[in-house]
Short mmCIF file of C-alpha atoms in Angstrom, two decimals:
data_model
loop_
_atom_site.label_atom_id
_atom_site.label_comp_id
_atom_site.label_asym_id
_atom_site.label_seq_id
_atom_site.Cartn_x
_atom_site.Cartn_y
_atom_site.Cartn_z
CA UNK Y 1 0.01 0.00 0.01
CA UNK Y 2 1.26 3.47 -0.83
CA UNK Y 3 1.65 5.81 2.13
CA UNK Y 4 1.45 9.45 1.21
CA UNK Y 5 3.06 12.35 3.03
CA UNK Y 6 0.24 14.46 4.43
CA UNK Y 7 0.68 18.11 5.29
CA UNK Y 8 -1.32 19.31 8.24
CA UNK Y 9 -2.74 22.77 8.22
CA UNK Y 10 -0.76 23.60 11.33
CA UNK Y 11 2.48 22.42 9.81
CA UNK Y 12 1.96 24.41 6.64
CA UNK Y 13 1.00 27.50 8.58
CA UNK Y 14 4.18 27.16 10.59
CA UNK Y 15 6.19 27.05 7.36
CA UNK Y 16 4.68 30.34 6.26
CA UNK Y 17 6.10 32.06 9.33
CA UNK Y 18 9.69 30.88 8.90
CA UNK Y 19 11.78 34.04 8.57
CA UNK Y 20 13.85 34.61 5.44
CA UNK Y 21 17.57 33.87 5.88
CA UNK Y 22 19.98 34.84 3.15
CA UNK Y 23 21.47 31.74 1.58
CA UNK Y 24 25.19 31.09 2.02
CA UNK Y 25 27.66 28.36 2.85
CA UNK Y 26 26.57 28.18 6.56
CA UNK Y 27 22.89 28.07 5.61
CA UNK Y 28 23.53 25.33 3.07
CA UNK Y 29 25.38 23.27 5.66
CA UNK Y 30 22.37 23.53 8.02
CA UNK Y 31 19.78 22.74 5.33
CA UNK Y 32 17.15 21.52 5.81
CA UNK Y 33 16.38 23.27 9.09
CA UNK Y 34 12.74 22.15 9.23
CA UNK Y 35 9.91 20.75 7.20
CA UNK Y 36 10.03 21.53 3.45
CA UNK Y 37 6.94 22.89 1.75
CA UNK Y 38 6.37 21.28 -1.63
CA UNK Y 39 3.88 23.44 -3.59
CA UNK Y 40 1.75 21.53 -6.12
CA UNK Y 41 -0.22 24.06 -8.21
CA UNK Y 42 -3.17 21.71 -8.78
CA UNK Y 43 -5.85 19.95 -6.72
CA UNK Y 44 -5.19 17.02 -4.45
CA UNK Y 45 -5.93 13.62 -6.00
CA UNK Y 46 -4.91 14.45 -9.56
CA UNK Y 47 -1.99 12.96 -11.57
CA UNK Y 48 0.38 15.74 -10.51
CA UNK Y 49 -0.53 15.30 -6.83
CA UNK Y 50 -0.02 11.55 -6.92
CA UNK Y 51 3.41 11.79 -8.42
CA UNK Y 52 4.39 14.59 -6.00
CA UNK Y 53 3.36 12.67 -2.96
CA UNK Y 54 5.16 9.47 -3.95
CA UNK Y 55 8.38 11.38 -4.51
CA UNK Y 56 7.94 13.60 -1.44
CA UNK Y 57 7.69 10.61 0.90
CA UNK Y 58 10.98 9.20 -0.32
CA UNK Y 59 12.78 12.57 -0.34
CA UNK Y 60 11.83 12.99 3.35
CA UNK Y 61 13.95 9.95 4.16
CA UNK Y 62 17.05 11.37 2.52
CA UNK Y 63 16.66 14.88 3.84
CA UNK Y 64 15.74 13.95 7.42
CA UNK Y 65 12.80 16.32 7.43
CA UNK Y 66 9.21 15.89 6.21
CA UNK Y 67 8.47 17.15 2.68
CA UNK Y 68 4.90 18.41 2.96
CA UNK Y 69 2.71 18.66 -0.17
CA UNK Y 70 0.87 21.98 -0.27
CA UNK Y 71 -1.81 22.00 -2.97
CA UNK Y 72 -2.32 25.51 -4.38
CA UNK Y 73 -4.72 25.14 -7.32
CA UNK Y 74 -6.06 27.99 -9.40
CA UNK Y 75 -5.79 29.77 -12.76
CA UNK Y 76 -4.33 26.86 -14.81
CA UNK Y 77 -1.58 26.31 -12.23
CA UNK Y 78 -0.54 29.99 -12.32
CA UNK Y 79 -1.42 30.76 -8.70
CA UNK Y 80 0.60 28.00 -7.08
CA UNK Y 81 3.49 28.43 -9.44
CA UNK Y 82 3.69 32.13 -8.67
CA UNK Y 83 3.62 31.37 -4.94
CA UNK Y 84 6.62 29.07 -5.43
CA UNK Y 85 8.49 31.79 -7.39
CA UNK Y 86 7.90 34.30 -4.62
CA UNK Y 87 9.07 32.01 -1.78
CA UNK Y 88 12.25 32.75 0.14
CA UNK Y 89 15.21 31.15 -1.70
CA UNK Y 90 16.36 29.11 1.25
CA UNK Y 91 15.32 25.66 -0.06
CA UNK Y 92 12.52 25.29 2.48
CA UNK Y 93 9.96 25.80 -0.32
CA UNK Y 94 10.12 23.95 -3.59
CA UNK Y 95 7.58 23.83 -6.44
CA UNK Y 96 6.20 21.12 -8.66
CA UNK Y 97 6.64 22.30 -12.24
CA UNK Y 98 5.51 20.83 -15.51
CA UNK Y 99 5.24 21.40 -19.23
CA UNK Y 100 2.00 23.40 -18.86
CA UNK Y 101 3.10 25.79 -16.14
CA UNK Y 102 6.54 26.58 -17.52
CA UNK Y 103 6.46 26.03 -21.30
CA UNK Y 104 2.81 26.82 -22.19
CA UNK Y 105 1.20 29.24 -19.71
CA UNK Y 106 3.37 32.29 -20.46
CA UNK Y 107 2.24 32.21 -24.13
CA UNK Y 108 -1.35 31.27 -23.47
CA UNK Y 109 -2.51 33.37 -20.51
CA UNK Y 110 -2.08 37.03 -19.90
CA UNK Y 111 -2.43 36.38 -16.18
CA UNK Y 112 0.83 34.44 -16.07
CA UNK Y 113 2.87 36.67 -13.71
CA UNK Y 114 6.13 34.79 -13.52
CA UNK Y 115 9.04 34.19 -15.84
CA UNK Y 116 9.76 30.48 -16.19
CA UNK Y 117 13.33 31.06 -17.35
CA UNK Y 118 14.30 33.66 -14.74
CA UNK Y 119 12.19 33.08 -11.63
CA UNK Y 120 13.13 29.48 -10.97
CA UNK Y 121 16.23 27.39 -10.41
CA UNK Y 122 15.70 23.87 -11.79
CA UNK Y 123 16.38 21.05 -9.33
CA UNK Y 124 15.52 17.89 -11.30
CA UNK Y 125 13.15 16.41 -13.78
CA UNK Y 126 10.86 13.85 -12.12
CA UNK Y 127 9.19 12.03 -14.94
CA UNK Y 128 8.26 11.91 -18.53
CA UNK Y 129 4.98 10.66 -20.00
CA UNK Y 130 3.71 10.53 -23.56
CA UNK Y 131 0.09 11.04 -24.51
CA UNK Y 132 -2.14 8.18 -25.63
CA UNK Y 133 -4.16 8.65 -28.80
CA UNK Y 134 -7.42 7.13 -27.56
CA UNK Y 135 -10.68 6.70 -29.44
CA UNK Y 136 -14.22 5.67 -28.63
CA UNK Y 137 -15.08 2.32 -30.30
CA UNK Y 138 -18.13 4.06 -31.84
CA UNK Y 139 -15.78 5.94 -34.14
CA UNK Y 140 -15.16 2.71 -36.00
CA UNK Y 141 -11.34 2.85 -36.22
CA UNK Y 142 -8.79 0.54 -34.60
CA UNK Y 143 -5.51 1.89 -35.97
CA UNK Y 144 -3.86 5.19 -36.71
CA UNK Y 145 -3.99 4.44 -40.38
CA UNK Y 146 -7.82 3.98 -40.20
CA UNK Y 147 -8.14 7.22 -38.23
CA UNK Y 148 -6.15 9.10 -40.87
CA UNK Y 149 -8.12 7.60 -43.76
CA UNK Y 150 -11.43 8.48 -42.08
CA UNK Y 151 -10.33 12.04 -41.26
CA UNK Y 152 -9.03 12.64 -44.82
CA UNK Y 153 -12.23 11.25 -46.37
CA UNK Y 154 -14.38 13.74 -44.44
CA UNK Y 155 -12.22 16.60 -43.16
CA UNK Y 156 -13.48 18.17 -39.93
CA UNK Y 157 -16.07 15.53 -39.28
CA UNK Y 158 -14.20 13.91 -36.42
CA UNK Y 159 -14.35 15.73 -33.08
CA UNK Y 160 -11.47 15.61 -30.65
CA UNK Y 161 -11.54 16.66 -27.01
CA UNK Y 162 -9.02 18.50 -24.84
CA UNK Y 163 -9.29 19.40 -21.20
CA UNK Y 164 -6.07 21.39 -20.98
CA UNK Y 165 -3.80 23.51 -23.17
CA UNK Y 166 -1.09 20.81 -23.28
CA UNK Y 167 -3.49 18.22 -24.65
CA UNK Y 168 -4.83 20.71 -27.22
CA UNK Y 169 -1.37 21.68 -28.48
CA UNK Y 170 -0.26 18.04 -28.61
CA UNK Y 171 -3.36 17.30 -30.70
CA UNK Y 172 -2.58 20.12 -33.06
CA UNK Y 173 0.98 18.93 -33.58
CA UNK Y 174 -0.29 15.40 -34.12
CA UNK Y 175 -2.71 16.58 -36.79
CA UNK Y 176 -0.10 18.67 -38.58
CA UNK Y 177 2.31 15.71 -38.54
CA UNK Y 178 -0.09 13.13 -40.03
CA UNK Y 179 -1.84 15.61 -42.31
CA UNK Y 180 -5.42 15.62 -41.08
CA UNK Y 181 -7.90 18.15 -39.73
CA UNK Y 182 -10.31 17.39 -36.89
CA UNK Y 183 -12.70 19.65 -35.05
CA UNK Y 184 -11.64 20.77 -31.60
CA UNK Y 185 -14.07 20.55 -28.66
CA UNK Y 186 -12.51 22.27 -25.66
CA UNK Y 187 -13.42 21.39 -22.07
CA UNK Y 188 -12.66 23.15 -18.81
CA UNK Y 189 -10.97 20.00 -17.41
CA UNK Y 190 -9.80 16.58 -18.46
CA UNK Y 191 -12.54 14.85 -16.35
CA UNK Y 192 -15.37 16.35 -18.45
CA UNK Y 193 -13.48 15.70 -21.65
CA UNK Y 194 -12.98 12.09 -20.76
CA UNK Y 195 -16.70 11.74 -19.88
CA UNK Y 196 -17.70 12.88 -23.31
CA UNK Y 197 -15.10 10.68 -24.98
CA UNK Y 198 -16.49 7.63 -23.09
CA UNK Y 199 -20.02 8.56 -24.09
CA UNK Y 200 -19.08 8.97 -27.75
CA UNK Y 201 -19.95 12.66 -27.93
CA UNK Y 202 -16.34 13.10 -29.14
CA UNK Y 203 -14.36 10.52 -30.91
CA UNK Y 204 -10.69 11.20 -30.15
CA UNK Y 205 -8.60 12.51 -27.30
CA UNK Y 206 -4.87 12.73 -26.66
CA UNK Y 207 -4.66 12.01 -22.95
CA UNK Y 208 -2.19 11.21 -20.27
CA UNK Y 209 -2.01 7.45 -19.62
CA UNK Y 210 -3.14 7.75 -15.99
CA UNK Y 211 -6.57 9.03 -17.14
CA UNK Y 212 -7.35 6.48 -19.88
CA UNK Y 213 -5.63 3.26 -18.73
CA UNK Y 214 -8.61 1.99 -16.67
CA UNK Y 215 -10.98 2.58 -19.59
CA UNK Y 216 -8.62 0.91 -22.04
CA UNK Y 217 -8.40 -2.14 -19.84
CA UNK Y 218 -12.20 -2.29 -19.61
CA UNK Y 219 -12.57 -1.99 -23.37
CA UNK Y 220 -14.38 1.35 -23.21
CA UNK Y 221 -11.58 3.05 -25.19
CA UNK Y 222 -9.21 1.90 -27.88
CA UNK Y 223 -5.57 3.03 -27.80
CA UNK Y 224 -4.16 3.74 -31.28
CA UNK Y 225 -0.71 4.99 -30.44
CA UNK Y 226 1.46 6.65 -27.83
CA UNK Y 227 3.18 9.94 -28.67
CA UNK Y 228 6.63 9.47 -27.05
CA UNK Y 229 9.78 8.00 -28.57
CA UNK Y 230 9.27 4.56 -26.91
CA UNK Y 231 6.39 2.24 -26.06
CA UNK Y 232 5.28 2.41 -22.44
CA UNK Y 233 5.29 -0.57 -20.04
CA UNK Y 234 1.59 -0.16 -19.21
CA UNK Y 235 0.66 -0.43 -22.91
CA UNK Y 236 3.41 -2.63 -24.39
CA UNK Y 237 1.46 -3.63 -27.51
CA UNK Y 238 0.54 -0.07 -28.48
CA UNK Y 239 2.95 1.34 -31.06
CA UNK Y 240 4.42 4.83 -31.04
CA UNK Y 241 3.45 7.41 -33.65
CA UNK Y 242 7.07 7.32 -34.73
CA UNK Y 243 6.88 3.57 -35.41
CA UNK Y 244 3.87 4.16 -37.62
CA UNK Y 245 5.77 6.18 -40.21
CA UNK Y 246 6.40 9.57 -38.55
CA UNK Y 247 9.92 9.08 -37.17
CA UNK Y 248 10.44 12.60 -35.84
CA UNK Y 249 7.23 12.76 -33.81
CA UNK Y 250 7.84 12.98 -30.05
CA UNK Y 251 5.42 14.73 -27.75
CA UNK Y 252 5.74 13.92 -24.06
CA UNK Y 253 4.61 15.69 -20.96
CA UNK Y 254 7.04 16.01 -18.07
CA UNK Y 255 7.14 16.85 -14.36
CA UNK Y 256 9.94 18.32 -12.28
CA UNK Y 257 10.94 20.27 -9.21
CA UNK Y 258 12.30 23.82 -9.04
CA UNK Y 259 13.36 26.29 -6.36
CA UNK Y 260 13.03 30.09 -6.34
CA UNK Y 261 15.72 32.07 -8.05
CA UNK Y 262 18.70 32.90 -5.82
CA UNK Y 263 18.67 29.55 -4.09
CA UNK Y 264 22.17 28.46 -3.02
CA UNK Y 265 23.67 25.95 -5.49
CA UNK Y 266 24.71 23.78 -2.54
CA UNK Y 267 21.08 23.55 -1.45
CA UNK Y 268 19.97 22.75 -4.97
CA UNK Y 269 22.60 19.97 -5.03
CA UNK Y 270 21.17 18.48 -1.77
CA UNK Y 271 17.61 18.59 -3.13
CA UNK Y 272 18.76 17.05 -6.43
CA UNK Y 273 20.52 14.22 -4.63
CA UNK Y 274 17.29 13.51 -2.65
CA UNK Y 275 15.28 13.33 -5.93
CA UNK Y 276 17.84 11.05 -7.57
CA UNK Y 277 17.84 8.77 -4.52
CA UNK Y 278 14.06 8.67 -4.50
CA UNK Y 279 13.73 7.75 -8.18
CA UNK Y 280 16.32 4.97 -7.76
CA UNK Y 281 13.92 3.10 -5.45
CA UNK Y 282 12.09 0.30 -7.20
CA UNK Y 283 8.95 0.95 -5.17
CA UNK Y 284 8.82 4.57 -6.28
CA UNK Y 285 9.41 3.73 -9.94
CA UNK Y 286 6.71 1.05 -9.75
CA UNK Y 287 4.21 3.51 -8.20
CA UNK Y 288 4.94 6.02 -10.93
CA UNK Y 289 4.67 3.36 -13.63
CA UNK Y 290 1.23 2.40 -12.39
CA UNK Y 291 0.25 6.05 -12.90
CA UNK Y 292 1.45 5.89 -16.51
CA UNK Y 293 4.63 7.92 -16.05
CA UNK Y 294 8.25 6.99 -16.34
CA UNK Y 295 10.28 8.19 -13.34
CA UNK Y 296 13.29 10.11 -14.67
CA UNK Y 297 15.75 12.26 -12.69
CA UNK Y 298 18.27 14.70 -14.19
CA UNK Y 299 20.96 17.15 -13.18
CA UNK Y 300 19.81 20.73 -12.71
CA UNK Y 301 21.65 21.65 -15.89
CA UNK Y 302 19.91 18.92 -17.90
CA UNK Y 303 16.51 20.06 -16.57
CA UNK Y 304 17.32 23.70 -17.50
CA UNK Y 305 18.10 22.60 -21.07
CA UNK Y 306 14.75 20.67 -21.28
CA UNK Y 307 12.83 23.67 -20.01
CA UNK Y 308 14.48 26.07 -22.45
CA UNK Y 309 13.92 23.72 -25.34
CA UNK Y 310 10.28 23.18 -24.50
CA UNK Y 311 9.60 26.92 -24.09
CA UNK Y 312 11.00 27.55 -27.59
CA UNK Y 313 9.13 24.65 -29.14
CA UNK Y 314 5.70 25.43 -27.81
CA UNK Y 315 6.01 29.17 -28.09
CA UNK Y 316 6.73 28.72 -31.82
CA UNK Y 317 3.73 26.39 -32.30
CA UNK Y 318 1.39 28.76 -30.48
CA UNK Y 319 2.51 31.64 -32.64
CA UNK Y 320 2.28 29.56 -35.83
CA UNK Y 321 -1.29 28.52 -35.02
CA UNK Y 322 -2.26 32.09 -34.23
CA UNK Y 323 -3.42 31.30 -30.70
CA UNK Y 324 -3.89 34.50 -28.78
CA UNK Y 325 -3.28 34.76 -25.01
CA UNK Y 326 -6.50 34.73 -23.00
#
């Protein structure tokens, strides 16, 4: 059974009162001096929260202090991410970051009030996860080739759902790559989008594995492909889009951890070591795999390179598609 780290209201309130102490060699040697707040900018119970809690529990063992998950949902992840950026750079507050909050939000939402490249110090990547191209059986297709043929025969007749910007943009890139045009049906969240996919109101959805795996196993949805460079253990018989004739196609979501700008590199190194140690545990990797994600740590420098590459990639696509900030 998985045991999650639970943050009490009192403990989190106490963290908020910890006075700022300028980082330096002495401070790094003492770190961590108390519980570490781990801001997750989305609701408890979702895919981000599950991953964060699994990793937080194991990090606590290495650091000798509890790592307390603090869910701060709101405004497409902007509220919690901004709170993380504004925290004291002493390592006692870290932030769960992902493709949406760092690579997409600044180009999509005028309300984004943080700079992903300047306001954070990367600590480590946590995971990578492709999307699953899933269809309702009512659509009458069982392969990517059949989906492409049907879409080309009647352009725009197939509806696809998205419950978040990342899924929408991944869907756009998929359509551009395979040369088809489907009709976008946007939803305010992935739960509602999945409900309509299951009912057949929409035919296609590019979704994270954690959302669709139970429905694939029950036969309610058909997986046509995964969008990453490799097949995933939870769907070993489902090919990648690259395998199906589009060798350069690779669209994967990712999770990671970052600290506020100005955090002492020695503290960042301690936090990175705790992440690396956590993801080396078979139990942690198995827990993440059951959620449809591949646990993957990195150096801070490697994670910075990934973030910069993703910002450039998705900013260019958003501009090319003429998507205006909301």
